[in-house]
Amino acid sequence: MFSKRWSGLLGFVLVLTLSISALAEDKKEAQILELKQTVDELKAELIVLQRQVRTMQESMDRNSGQLNTLITQIVDNVNAIRQGQSRVAEGAMSAVNEVNGLGERLSATNQRIDKLSEQLADLKKTVENLPKLPTFTQITPGNPDQLFAAAYGDYSRGNYDLAISEFRQYVETYPSSEMADNAQYWIGETLFAKGRFAEAVTEFDKVITIFAKGDKVPAARFKKALALSELGQSDLARAEFQALLKLYPKSNEAVLAKQRLDGGQ
Amino acid sequence: MPAIFAQENQTDIKKQVGTIIVTPGNGPNLALADFVARSSGIDSAVNEFNQTLLADLEFAAISGIVGKSLNPKSLVPDPASLKYEEWSSDPTKADYVAFGNIQSGLASDCYLFDVKTKAQLIASRHTGNARRIAHEFADEIVKLLTGRDGIATSRIAYVSGNAINLMDYDGFNAGGFASDGSRNRFPQFSPDGRYIAYVSFKTGVPNIVVRAVGGGLVGGTNFRSTTSSPSISPSGQLAFSSAISNDGSMEIYVSSLDGSGLRRLTKTNKTVNISPRWNPATGREIAFISDRGGSPTVYVMDASGANQRVLVGRGGHADSPSWSPDGRYIAFTYGGAGGYQIFVTDVASGQLLQLTSEGRNESPTWSPDSRHIAFQSTRSGRLEVWQMHIDGTGQRQVSKGGGRSPSWGK
């Protein structure tokens, strides 16, 4: 349903672009180029939006004002085109006789733009009726801090699937960075939050073995024990709490482990 | 100036919060046609409705609001009277127009139209008092334009004298919630808005009381040592700070709402661990204040007590953290000799933004939509509850006759 509507829309943008190209010899070339640029931007925006709406329909995620920001941007683009048009139209009034059919083309464009507004309104409706909204985290490739921040931000907002893939990406891309053990820890933590305890145990184990010298080991051991408890493996959990007490007696997690052992939890 | 004021790179968080609030001239334009009285003798109620709706939508900051002086002169009591071109063209230049009529009772017929596409977006009927029906319609408009719930029907709990009071989010309709002749302090709404936990000195030792918003007793604690700063998780767990360990420390505990299933999360040596605040979006983490490193600083830990780490605010005095309902930000009080102000940090990047500067400003609490903050301020000469947008703009006083320690609920 979407692809049909959008391809029609993109078709119109294409027609509009071509009709504008035909006027390139006009004295108002600069204004027309400006308009063309706006249309190109709009086209790119629409492609992005189209893709994101599709992602959104598949996504099982909540809490994003970003789509509304996108819609606002598109509305702004439509307004920019409207303004661009009126500028071109003003400039073109004197040149109307020289430039055949410009006025007609412009009013045709007007109708198309009104149609676009309608489709935007439809899109808004569609967006409202979507059960869940995704977040679109902007990640600059090659910036580890930004990737880590995006991943932890998604964990904090409850976008667990996104957080897992971002933390995984971090560990794969920057395996020797200072935060790699943290990212590995958070993979386990996020799986734990999703209730996928067996996988969480596997990921916490990687913190304990691969990053044995890192400062996340006590927390990883403690949370691994909690995950084992959740899986009903209380003997293994106790063994893990005891190992934690023995190996890291001064850690805050050792205090918590002792409490769990004493309380029989 | 403490180190925290010298944050060199605030551009990203500034940009980020800058997109959350729509400033005039940005985004779509919403025009409000004054609602028309369809019965006699209700003119003042209709007037109050119109003023309330305007104030709600201005504070919501989700669109530009067209100044009423630019509205066409013709009355619009119903869709049949709406002339689209009048509203979409100069000087009104509206994208949307809200209008309707009110009959005695009060019953209001409320409409929202997109004047460019001529589409009817809302047609609804509300009954009740003038302020309430305006709040409900305002929230409907916000929901339609943003897809997210508005806050016009939300309420704020706060301390007034020795009692806990409740008021509408805009300061109207204030009334008592809990008073027992002793000191009552630190109210905290649960994330779902069903409960309020607070601290009562009734037994002589401060302990926690949890009540339903209707007033019924739900639970609390009954310890022999100071027990304070309650916070309720999304799944109905209680976090609080207590001196029950009797080793000279205030430590953080979690329990059920009735105090059972007690679990200790911090164990320090003669230090203070206070003000635990659940992440209301996930319930997975707790922010808190600890002075274990020398000065009171914002820490974060797993809800099990594991992975305790500094979030922000080393050197200086950080206090009363408050996690935004969407899980994205933590607001807190920070200061020292130079005064106390409200800051907000993006939990992902740790970037900071200072939101207040006039008077002494403390105890931030987030609106349910994570776009606004209420706080206590001395700037009027006495402690009152104030409000602002997440970017620090739009600061206004909401409580009258004294107010502090606000907690904003659904």
mmCIF file of C-alpha atoms in Angstrom, chain A residues 63 65 68 72 82 124-125 128 149 152-153 155-158 160 185-186 189 192-193 216 222-223 226 252-253 255-256 259-260 265, chain B residues 27 96 116-117 121 144-146 148 263-265 267 279 281-282 284-285 300 302 304-309 326-328 347-349:
data_model
loop_
_atom_site.group_PDB
_atom_site.id
_atom_site.type_symbol
_atom_site.label_atom_id
_atom_site.label_comp_id
_atom_site.label_asym_id
_atom_site.label_seq_id
_atom_site.Cartn_x
_atom_site.Cartn_y
_atom_site.Cartn_z
ATOM 1 C CA ASN A 63 9.064 6.188 22.366
ATOM 2 C CA GLY A 65 9.470 11.933 18.891
ATOM 3 C CA ASN A 68 7.400 13.675 14.287
ATOM 4 C CA THR A 72 7.910 18.453 10.679
ATOM 5 C CA ARG A 82 5.700 26.641 -1.686
ATOM 6 C CA LYS A 124 0.598 11.310 10.183
ATOM 7 C CA LYS A 125 -2.545 9.244 10.645
ATOM 8 C CA GLU A 128 -0.533 7.582 14.996
ATOM 9 C CA ALA A 149 26.556 6.196 24.058
ATOM 10 C CA TYR A 152 23.586 2.679 26.421
ATOM 11 C CA GLY A 153 20.976 5.325 25.591
ATOM 12 C CA TYR A 155 19.281 0.363 26.937
ATOM 13 C CA SER A 156 18.107 3.210 29.219
ATOM 14 C CA ARG A 157 15.047 3.807 27.089
ATOM 15 C CA GLY A 158 14.170 0.122 26.922
ATOM 16 C CA TYR A 160 16.730 -3.601 24.043
ATOM 17 C CA TYR A 185 28.948 -6.709 29.935
ATOM 18 C CA TRP A 186 26.015 -4.676 28.597
ATOM 19 C CA GLU A 189 22.774 -7.107 30.882
ATOM 20 C CA PHE A 192 18.979 -10.304 31.073
ATOM 21 C CA ALA A 193 16.545 -7.378 30.830
ATOM 22 C CA LYS A 216 33.531 -5.504 34.885
ATOM 23 C CA PHE A 222 27.174 -11.484 40.080
ATOM 24 C CA LYS A 223 24.682 -10.997 37.245
ATOM 25 C CA LEU A 226 21.365 -14.061 39.128
ATOM 26 C CA ASN A 252 30.732 -4.254 46.150
ATOM 27 C CA GLU A 253 29.312 -7.304 44.338
ATOM 28 C CA VAL A 255 28.787 -7.854 49.628
ATOM 29 C CA LEU A 256 25.690 -8.442 47.502
ATOM 30 C CA GLN A 259 23.661 -11.272 51.230
ATOM 31 C CA ARG A 260 22.231 -13.622 48.587
ATOM 32 C CA GLN A 265 18.219 -16.583 47.473
ATOM 33 C CA GLY B 27 6.504 23.561 13.059
ATOM 34 C CA TYR B 96 -4.924 23.588 11.932
ATOM 35 C CA LYS B 116 -5.158 23.033 4.153
ATOM 36 C CA THR B 117 -6.521 19.557 3.430
ATOM 37 C CA LEU B 121 -9.130 15.432 12.620
ATOM 38 C CA LEU B 144 -3.270 13.826 17.413
ATOM 39 C CA LEU B 145 -0.447 16.151 16.366
ATOM 40 C CA THR B 146 2.408 14.264 18.051
ATOM 41 C CA ARG B 148 2.065 11.097 22.303
ATOM 42 C CA ARG B 263 17.141 -6.186 50.177
ATOM 43 C CA ARG B 264 20.149 -3.962 50.810
ATOM 44 C CA LEU B 265 21.894 -2.567 47.711
ATOM 45 C CA LYS B 267 27.209 -1.088 51.928
ATOM 46 C CA ASN B 279 14.574 4.539 35.820
ATOM 47 C CA ALA B 281 11.088 3.588 31.617
ATOM 48 C CA THR B 282 12.701 0.238 32.358
ATOM 49 C CA ARG B 284 16.379 -1.847 35.403
ATOM 50 C CA GLU B 285 18.548 0.798 37.051
ATOM 51 C CA VAL B 300 23.869 4.741 38.889
ATOM 52 C CA ASP B 302 21.707 -2.020 38.541
ATOM 53 C CA SER B 304 20.225 -5.604 42.070
ATOM 54 C CA GLY B 305 22.915 -3.260 43.451
ATOM 55 C CA ALA B 306 25.598 -4.455 41.014
ATOM 56 C CA ASN B 307 27.696 -2.239 38.753
ATOM 57 C CA GLN B 308 27.660 0.941 40.883
ATOM 58 C CA ARG B 309 29.353 3.800 39.067
ATOM 59 C CA ASP B 326 11.408 8.051 28.780
ATOM 60 C CA GLY B 327 14.644 6.936 30.475
ATOM 61 C CA ARG B 328 16.726 9.359 28.483
ATOM 62 C CA VAL B 347 22.478 9.501 30.442
ATOM 63 C CA ALA B 348 23.946 8.107 27.223
ATOM 64 C CA SER B 349 26.606 10.765 26.635
#
